[in-house]
PDB file of C-alpha atoms and ligand atoms in Angstrom:
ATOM      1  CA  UNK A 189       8.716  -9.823   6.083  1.00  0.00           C
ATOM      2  CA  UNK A 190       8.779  -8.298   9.409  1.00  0.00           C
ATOM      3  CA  UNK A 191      10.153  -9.408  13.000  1.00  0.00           C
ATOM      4  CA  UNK A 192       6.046 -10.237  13.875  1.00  0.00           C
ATOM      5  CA  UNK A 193       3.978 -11.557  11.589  1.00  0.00           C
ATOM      6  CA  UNK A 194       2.859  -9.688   8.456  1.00  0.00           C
ATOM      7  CA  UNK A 195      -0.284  -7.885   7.887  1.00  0.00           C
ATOM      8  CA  UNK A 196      -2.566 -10.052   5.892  1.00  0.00           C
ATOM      9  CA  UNK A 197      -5.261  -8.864   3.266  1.00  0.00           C
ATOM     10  CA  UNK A 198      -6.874 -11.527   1.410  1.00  0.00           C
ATOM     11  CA  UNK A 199      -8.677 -10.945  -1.750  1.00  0.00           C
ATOM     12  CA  UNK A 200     -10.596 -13.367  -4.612  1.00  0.00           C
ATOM     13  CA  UNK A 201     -10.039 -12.223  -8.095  1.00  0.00           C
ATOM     14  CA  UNK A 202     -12.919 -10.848  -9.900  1.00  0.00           C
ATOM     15  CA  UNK A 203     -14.136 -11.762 -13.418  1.00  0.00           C
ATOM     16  CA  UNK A 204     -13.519  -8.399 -14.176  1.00  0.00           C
ATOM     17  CA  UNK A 205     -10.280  -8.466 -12.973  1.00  0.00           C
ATOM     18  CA  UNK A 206      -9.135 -10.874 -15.423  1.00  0.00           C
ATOM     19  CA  UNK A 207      -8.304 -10.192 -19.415  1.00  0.00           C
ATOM     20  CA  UNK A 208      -8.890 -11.766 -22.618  1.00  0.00           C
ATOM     21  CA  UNK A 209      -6.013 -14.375 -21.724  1.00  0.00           C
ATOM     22  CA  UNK A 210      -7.827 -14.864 -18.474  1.00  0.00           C
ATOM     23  CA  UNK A 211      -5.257 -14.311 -16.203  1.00  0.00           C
ATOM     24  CA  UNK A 212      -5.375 -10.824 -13.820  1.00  0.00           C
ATOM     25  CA  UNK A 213      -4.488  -7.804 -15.360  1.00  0.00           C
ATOM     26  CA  UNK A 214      -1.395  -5.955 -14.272  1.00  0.00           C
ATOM     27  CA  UNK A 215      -3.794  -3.083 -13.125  1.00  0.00           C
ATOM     28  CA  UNK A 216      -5.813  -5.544 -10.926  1.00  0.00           C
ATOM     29  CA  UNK A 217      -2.345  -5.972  -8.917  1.00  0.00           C
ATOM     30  CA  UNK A 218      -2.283  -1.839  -8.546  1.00  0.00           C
ATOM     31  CA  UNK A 219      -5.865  -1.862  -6.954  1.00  0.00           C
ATOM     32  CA  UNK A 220      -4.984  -4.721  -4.643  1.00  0.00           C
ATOM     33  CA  UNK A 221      -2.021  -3.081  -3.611  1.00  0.00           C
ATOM     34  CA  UNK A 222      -4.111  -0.218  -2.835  1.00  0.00           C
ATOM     35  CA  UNK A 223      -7.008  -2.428  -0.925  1.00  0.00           C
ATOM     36  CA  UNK A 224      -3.951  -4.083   0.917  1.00  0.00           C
ATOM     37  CA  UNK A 225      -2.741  -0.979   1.773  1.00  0.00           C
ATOM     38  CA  UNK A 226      -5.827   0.705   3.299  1.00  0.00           C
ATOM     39  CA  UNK A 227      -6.666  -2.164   5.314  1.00  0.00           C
ATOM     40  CA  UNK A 228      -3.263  -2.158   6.923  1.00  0.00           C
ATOM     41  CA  UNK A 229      -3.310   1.659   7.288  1.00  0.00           C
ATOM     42  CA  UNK A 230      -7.047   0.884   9.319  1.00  0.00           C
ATOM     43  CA  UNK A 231      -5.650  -1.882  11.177  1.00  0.00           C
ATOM     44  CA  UNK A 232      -3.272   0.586  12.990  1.00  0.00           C
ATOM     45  CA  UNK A 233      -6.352   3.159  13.408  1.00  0.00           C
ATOM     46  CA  UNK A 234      -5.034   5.333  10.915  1.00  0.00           C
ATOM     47  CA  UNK A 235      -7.015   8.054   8.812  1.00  0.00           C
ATOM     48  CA  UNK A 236      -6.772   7.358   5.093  1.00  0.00           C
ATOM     49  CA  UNK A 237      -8.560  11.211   4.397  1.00  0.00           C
ATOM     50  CA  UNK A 238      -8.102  13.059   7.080  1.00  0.00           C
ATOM     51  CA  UNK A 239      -9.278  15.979   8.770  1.00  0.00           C
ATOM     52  CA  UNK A 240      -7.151  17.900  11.372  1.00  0.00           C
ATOM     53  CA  UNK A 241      -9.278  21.209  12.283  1.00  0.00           C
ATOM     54  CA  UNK A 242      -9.510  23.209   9.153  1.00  0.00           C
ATOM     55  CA  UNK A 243      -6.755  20.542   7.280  1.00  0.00           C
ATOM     56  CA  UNK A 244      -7.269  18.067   5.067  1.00  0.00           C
ATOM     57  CA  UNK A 245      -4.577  15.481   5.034  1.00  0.00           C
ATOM     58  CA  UNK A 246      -4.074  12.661   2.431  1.00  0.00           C
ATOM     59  CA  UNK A 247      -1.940   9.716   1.161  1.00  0.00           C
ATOM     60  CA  UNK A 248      -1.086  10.289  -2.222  1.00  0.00           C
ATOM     61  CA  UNK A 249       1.052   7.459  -4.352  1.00  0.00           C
ATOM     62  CA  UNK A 250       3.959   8.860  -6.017  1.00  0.00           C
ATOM     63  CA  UNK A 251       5.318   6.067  -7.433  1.00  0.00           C
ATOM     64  CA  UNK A 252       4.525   2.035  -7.932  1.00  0.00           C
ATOM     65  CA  UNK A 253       6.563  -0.565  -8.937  1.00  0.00           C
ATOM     66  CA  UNK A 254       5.743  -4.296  -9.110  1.00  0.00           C
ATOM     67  CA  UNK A 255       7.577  -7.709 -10.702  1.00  0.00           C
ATOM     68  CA  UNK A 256       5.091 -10.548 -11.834  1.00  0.00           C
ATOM     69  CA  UNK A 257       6.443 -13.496 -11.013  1.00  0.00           C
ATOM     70  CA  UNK A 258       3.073 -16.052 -11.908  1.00  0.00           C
ATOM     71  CA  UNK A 259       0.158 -15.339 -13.224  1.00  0.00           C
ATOM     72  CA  UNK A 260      -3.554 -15.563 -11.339  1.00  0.00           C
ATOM     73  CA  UNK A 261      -7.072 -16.144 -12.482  1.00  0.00           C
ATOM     74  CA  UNK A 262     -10.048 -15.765 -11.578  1.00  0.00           C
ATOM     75  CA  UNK A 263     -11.426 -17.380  -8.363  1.00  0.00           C
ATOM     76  CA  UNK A 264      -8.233 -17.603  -7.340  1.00  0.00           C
ATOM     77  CA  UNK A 265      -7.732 -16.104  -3.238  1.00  0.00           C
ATOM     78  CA  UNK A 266      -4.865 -14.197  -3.064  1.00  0.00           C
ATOM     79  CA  UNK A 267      -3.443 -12.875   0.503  1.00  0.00           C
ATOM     80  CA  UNK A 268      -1.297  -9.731   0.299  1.00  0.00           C
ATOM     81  CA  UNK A 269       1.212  -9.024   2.328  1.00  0.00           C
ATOM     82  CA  UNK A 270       2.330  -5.498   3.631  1.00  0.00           C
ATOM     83  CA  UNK A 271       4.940  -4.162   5.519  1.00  0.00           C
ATOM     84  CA  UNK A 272       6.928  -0.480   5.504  1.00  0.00           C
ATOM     85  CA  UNK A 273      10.260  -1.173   3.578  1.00  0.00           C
ATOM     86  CA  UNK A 274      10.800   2.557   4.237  1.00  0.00           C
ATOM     87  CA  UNK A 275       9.850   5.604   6.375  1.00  0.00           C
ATOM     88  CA  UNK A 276      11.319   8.964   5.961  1.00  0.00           C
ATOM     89  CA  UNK A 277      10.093  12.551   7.846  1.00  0.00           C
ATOM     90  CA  UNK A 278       7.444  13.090   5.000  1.00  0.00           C
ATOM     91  CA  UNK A 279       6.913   9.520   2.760  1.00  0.00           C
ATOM     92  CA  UNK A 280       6.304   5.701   3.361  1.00  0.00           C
ATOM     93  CA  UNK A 281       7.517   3.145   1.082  1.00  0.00           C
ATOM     94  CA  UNK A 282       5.179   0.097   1.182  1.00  0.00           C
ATOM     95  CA  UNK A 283       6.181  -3.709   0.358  1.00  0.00           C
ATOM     96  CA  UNK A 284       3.636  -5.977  -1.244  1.00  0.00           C
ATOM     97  CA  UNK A 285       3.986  -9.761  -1.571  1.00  0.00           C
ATOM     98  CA  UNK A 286       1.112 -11.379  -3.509  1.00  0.00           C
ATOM     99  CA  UNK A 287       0.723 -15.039  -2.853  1.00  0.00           C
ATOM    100  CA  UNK A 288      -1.637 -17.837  -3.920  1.00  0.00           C
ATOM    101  CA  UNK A 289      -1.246 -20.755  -1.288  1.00  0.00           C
ATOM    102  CA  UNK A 290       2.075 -19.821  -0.256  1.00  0.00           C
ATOM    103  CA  UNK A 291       3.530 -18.919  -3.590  1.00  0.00           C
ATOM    104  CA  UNK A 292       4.733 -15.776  -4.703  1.00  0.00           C
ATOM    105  CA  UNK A 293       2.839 -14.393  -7.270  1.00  0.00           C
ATOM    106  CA  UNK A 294       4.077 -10.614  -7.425  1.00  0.00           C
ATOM    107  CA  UNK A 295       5.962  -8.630  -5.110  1.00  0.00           C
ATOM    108  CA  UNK A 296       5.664  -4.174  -5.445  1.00  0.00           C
ATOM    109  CA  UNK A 297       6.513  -1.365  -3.951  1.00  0.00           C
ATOM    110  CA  UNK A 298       4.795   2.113  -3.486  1.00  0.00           C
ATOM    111  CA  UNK A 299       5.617   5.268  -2.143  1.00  0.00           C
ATOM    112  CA  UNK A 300       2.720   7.274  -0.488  1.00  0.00           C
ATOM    113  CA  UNK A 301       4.042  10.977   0.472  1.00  0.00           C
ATOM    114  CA  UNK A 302       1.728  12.234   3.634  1.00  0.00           C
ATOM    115  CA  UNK A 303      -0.007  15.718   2.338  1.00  0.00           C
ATOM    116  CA  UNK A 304      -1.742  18.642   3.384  1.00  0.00           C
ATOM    117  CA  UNK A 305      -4.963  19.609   0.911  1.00  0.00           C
ATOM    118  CA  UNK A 306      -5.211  23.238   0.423  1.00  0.00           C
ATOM    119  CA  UNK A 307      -7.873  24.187  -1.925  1.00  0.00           C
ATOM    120  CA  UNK A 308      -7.110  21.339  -3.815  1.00  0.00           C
ATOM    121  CA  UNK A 309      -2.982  21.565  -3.664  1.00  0.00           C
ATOM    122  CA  UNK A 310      -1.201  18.823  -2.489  1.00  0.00           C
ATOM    123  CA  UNK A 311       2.554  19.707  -0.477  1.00  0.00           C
ATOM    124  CA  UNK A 312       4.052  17.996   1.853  1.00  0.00           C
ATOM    125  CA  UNK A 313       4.440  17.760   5.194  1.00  0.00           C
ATOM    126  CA  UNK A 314       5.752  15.613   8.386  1.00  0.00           C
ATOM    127  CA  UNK A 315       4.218  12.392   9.133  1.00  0.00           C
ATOM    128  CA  UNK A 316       3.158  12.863  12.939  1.00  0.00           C
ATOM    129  CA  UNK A 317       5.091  10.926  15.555  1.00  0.00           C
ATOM    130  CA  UNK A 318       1.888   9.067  16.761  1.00  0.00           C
ATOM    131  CA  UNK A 319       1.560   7.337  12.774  1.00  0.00           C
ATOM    132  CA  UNK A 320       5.416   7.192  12.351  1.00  0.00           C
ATOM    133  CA  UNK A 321       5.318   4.614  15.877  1.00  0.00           C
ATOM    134  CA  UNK A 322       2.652   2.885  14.187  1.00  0.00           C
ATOM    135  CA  UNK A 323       4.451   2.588  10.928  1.00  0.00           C
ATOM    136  CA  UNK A 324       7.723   1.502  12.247  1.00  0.00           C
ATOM    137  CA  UNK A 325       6.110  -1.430  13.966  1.00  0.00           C
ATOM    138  CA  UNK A 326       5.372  -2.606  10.666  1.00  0.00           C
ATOM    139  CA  UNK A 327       9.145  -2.077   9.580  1.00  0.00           C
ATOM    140  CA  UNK A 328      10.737  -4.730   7.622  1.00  0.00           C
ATOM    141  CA  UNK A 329      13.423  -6.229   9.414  1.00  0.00           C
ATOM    142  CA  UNK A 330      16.617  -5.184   7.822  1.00  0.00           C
ATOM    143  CA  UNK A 331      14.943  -1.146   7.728  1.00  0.00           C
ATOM    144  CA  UNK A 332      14.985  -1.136  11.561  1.00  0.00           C
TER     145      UNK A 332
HETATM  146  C1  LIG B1479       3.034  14.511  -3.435  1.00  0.00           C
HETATM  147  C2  LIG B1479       3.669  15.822  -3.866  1.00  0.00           C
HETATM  148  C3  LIG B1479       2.780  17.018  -3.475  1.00  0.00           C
HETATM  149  C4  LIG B1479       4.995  15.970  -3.119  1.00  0.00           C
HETATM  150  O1  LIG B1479       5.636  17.134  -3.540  1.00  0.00           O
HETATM  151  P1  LIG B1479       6.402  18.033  -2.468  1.00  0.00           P
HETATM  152  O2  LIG B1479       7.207  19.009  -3.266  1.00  0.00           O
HETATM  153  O3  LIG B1479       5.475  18.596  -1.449  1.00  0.00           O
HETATM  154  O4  LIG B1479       7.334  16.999  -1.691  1.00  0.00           O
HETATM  155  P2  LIG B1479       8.793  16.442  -2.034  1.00  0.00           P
HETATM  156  O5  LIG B1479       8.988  16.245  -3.479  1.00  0.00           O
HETATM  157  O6  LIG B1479       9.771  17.297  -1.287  1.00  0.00           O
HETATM  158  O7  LIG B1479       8.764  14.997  -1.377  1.00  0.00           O
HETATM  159  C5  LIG B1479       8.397  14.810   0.002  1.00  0.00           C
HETATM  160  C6  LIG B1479       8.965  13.478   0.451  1.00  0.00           C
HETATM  161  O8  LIG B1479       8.514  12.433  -0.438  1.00  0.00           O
HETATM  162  C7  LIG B1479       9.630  11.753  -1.035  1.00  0.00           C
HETATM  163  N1  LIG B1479       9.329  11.484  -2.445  1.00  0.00           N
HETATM  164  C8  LIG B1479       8.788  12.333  -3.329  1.00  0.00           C
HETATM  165  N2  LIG B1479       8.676  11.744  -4.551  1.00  0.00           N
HETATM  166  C9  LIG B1479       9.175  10.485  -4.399  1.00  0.00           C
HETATM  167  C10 LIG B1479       9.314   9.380  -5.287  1.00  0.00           C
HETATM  168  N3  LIG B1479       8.916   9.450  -6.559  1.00  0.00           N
HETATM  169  N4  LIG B1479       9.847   8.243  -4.791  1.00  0.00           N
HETATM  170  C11 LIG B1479      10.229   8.132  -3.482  1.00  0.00           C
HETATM  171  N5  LIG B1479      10.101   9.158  -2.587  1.00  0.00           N
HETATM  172  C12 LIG B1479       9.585  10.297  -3.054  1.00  0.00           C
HETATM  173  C13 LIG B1479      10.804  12.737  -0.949  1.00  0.00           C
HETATM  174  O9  LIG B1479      12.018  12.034  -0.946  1.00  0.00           O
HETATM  175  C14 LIG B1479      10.510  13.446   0.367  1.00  0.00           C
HETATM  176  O10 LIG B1479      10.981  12.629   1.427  1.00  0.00           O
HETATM  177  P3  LIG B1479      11.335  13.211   2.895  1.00  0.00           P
HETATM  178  O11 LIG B1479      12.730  12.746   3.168  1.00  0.00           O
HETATM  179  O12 LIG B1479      11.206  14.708   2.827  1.00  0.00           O
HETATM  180  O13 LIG B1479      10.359  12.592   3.830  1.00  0.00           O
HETATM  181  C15 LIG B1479       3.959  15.853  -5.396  1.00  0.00           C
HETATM  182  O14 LIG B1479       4.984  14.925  -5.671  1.00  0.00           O
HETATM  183  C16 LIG B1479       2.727  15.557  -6.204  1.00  0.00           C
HETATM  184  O15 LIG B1479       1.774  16.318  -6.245  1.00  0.00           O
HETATM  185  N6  LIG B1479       2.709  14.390  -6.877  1.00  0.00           N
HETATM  186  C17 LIG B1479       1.566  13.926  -7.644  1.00  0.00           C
HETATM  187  C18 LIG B1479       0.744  12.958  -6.783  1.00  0.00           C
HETATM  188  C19 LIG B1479      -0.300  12.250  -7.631  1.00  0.00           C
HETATM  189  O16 LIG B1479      -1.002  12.885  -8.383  1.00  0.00           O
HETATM  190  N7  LIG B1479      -0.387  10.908  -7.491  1.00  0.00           N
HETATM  191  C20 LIG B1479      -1.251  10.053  -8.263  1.00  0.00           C
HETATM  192  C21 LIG B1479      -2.644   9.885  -7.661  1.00  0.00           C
HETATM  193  S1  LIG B1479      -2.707   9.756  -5.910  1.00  0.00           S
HETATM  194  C22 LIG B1479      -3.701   8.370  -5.600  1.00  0.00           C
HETATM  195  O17 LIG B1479      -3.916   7.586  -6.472  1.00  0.00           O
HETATM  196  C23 LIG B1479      -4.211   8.115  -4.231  1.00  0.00           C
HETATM  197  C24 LIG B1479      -4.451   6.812  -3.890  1.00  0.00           C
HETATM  198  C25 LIG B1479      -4.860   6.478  -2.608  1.00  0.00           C
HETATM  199  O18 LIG B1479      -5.080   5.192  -2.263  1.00  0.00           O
HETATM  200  C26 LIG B1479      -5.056   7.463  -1.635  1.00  0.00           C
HETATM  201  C27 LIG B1479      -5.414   7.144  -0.326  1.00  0.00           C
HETATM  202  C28 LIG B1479      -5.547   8.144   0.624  1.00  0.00           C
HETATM  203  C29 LIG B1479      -5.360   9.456   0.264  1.00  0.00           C
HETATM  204  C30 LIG B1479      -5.006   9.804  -1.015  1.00  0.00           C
HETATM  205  C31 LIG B1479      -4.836   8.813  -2.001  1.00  0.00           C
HETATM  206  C32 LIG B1479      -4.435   9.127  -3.307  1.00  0.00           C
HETATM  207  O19 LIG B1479      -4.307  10.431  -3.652  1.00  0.00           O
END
């Protein structure tokens, strides 16, 4: 995905990830995205709530979009693979590749818009240059 290897999260599908036709739901893919995403954002020593003095700073999704290719079940270990397809002054638009030994399963996309928290608001604001280095080493190849 990238010009280094990928950031790897691996993850065994729960019983209660699965649904009556015992296969994972399509919300199951959602919250592993999400896991997937918060690893990766703590493997480059990155705040996923933040506090900057008096500021709260946050992550919030503003959109998701993800193709099932195969189904999974449960007991099944998936690894999920994440990379930046995107980085612009205030968002960061996430990759996901969901395989089950070396097949893809799924593949998304989400866009997380870096916000300050005031009083409960959400706006936007720049992503500082120390997390924009981080993310662009994590840049899929063609982005760079
Ligand atoms: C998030 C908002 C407050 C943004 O509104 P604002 O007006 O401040 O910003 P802009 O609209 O100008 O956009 C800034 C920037 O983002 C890009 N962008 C915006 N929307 C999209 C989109 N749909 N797709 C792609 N890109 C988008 C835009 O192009 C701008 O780019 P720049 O070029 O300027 O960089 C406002 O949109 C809002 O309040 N939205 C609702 C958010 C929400 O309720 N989301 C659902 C729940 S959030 C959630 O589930 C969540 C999950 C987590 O895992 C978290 C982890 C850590 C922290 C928080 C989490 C979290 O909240």
């Amino acid at each position: 995905m990238t010009d280094s290897t990928p950031f790897v999260y691996e993850r065994r599908v729960a019983f209660s990830d699965t649904d009556m036709a015992g296969i994972a739901h399509f919300t199951a893919f959602m919250r592993y995205a999400e896991e997937a995403e918060h690893a990766f954002l703590r493997s480059l020593d990155m705040g996923i709530m933040e506090k900057r003095g008096e500021e709260k700073l946050s992550w919030p999704r503003v959109n998701i979009h993800c193709d099932f290719h195969r189904p999974i079940h449960f007991d099944d270990v998936v690894q999920i693979e994440v990379a930046v397809k995107e980085l612009k002054e205030k968002a960061v638009t996430y990759c996901f590749k969901v395989k089950l030994k070396g097949k893809l399963m799924a593949s998304a996309t989400s866009t997380a818009v870096y916000c300050k928290v005031t009083q409960g608001k959400l706006a936007s604001v720049p992503i500082p240059p120390e997390f924009v280095e981080r993310l662009r080493s994590a840049l899929l190849i063609e982005d760079k």
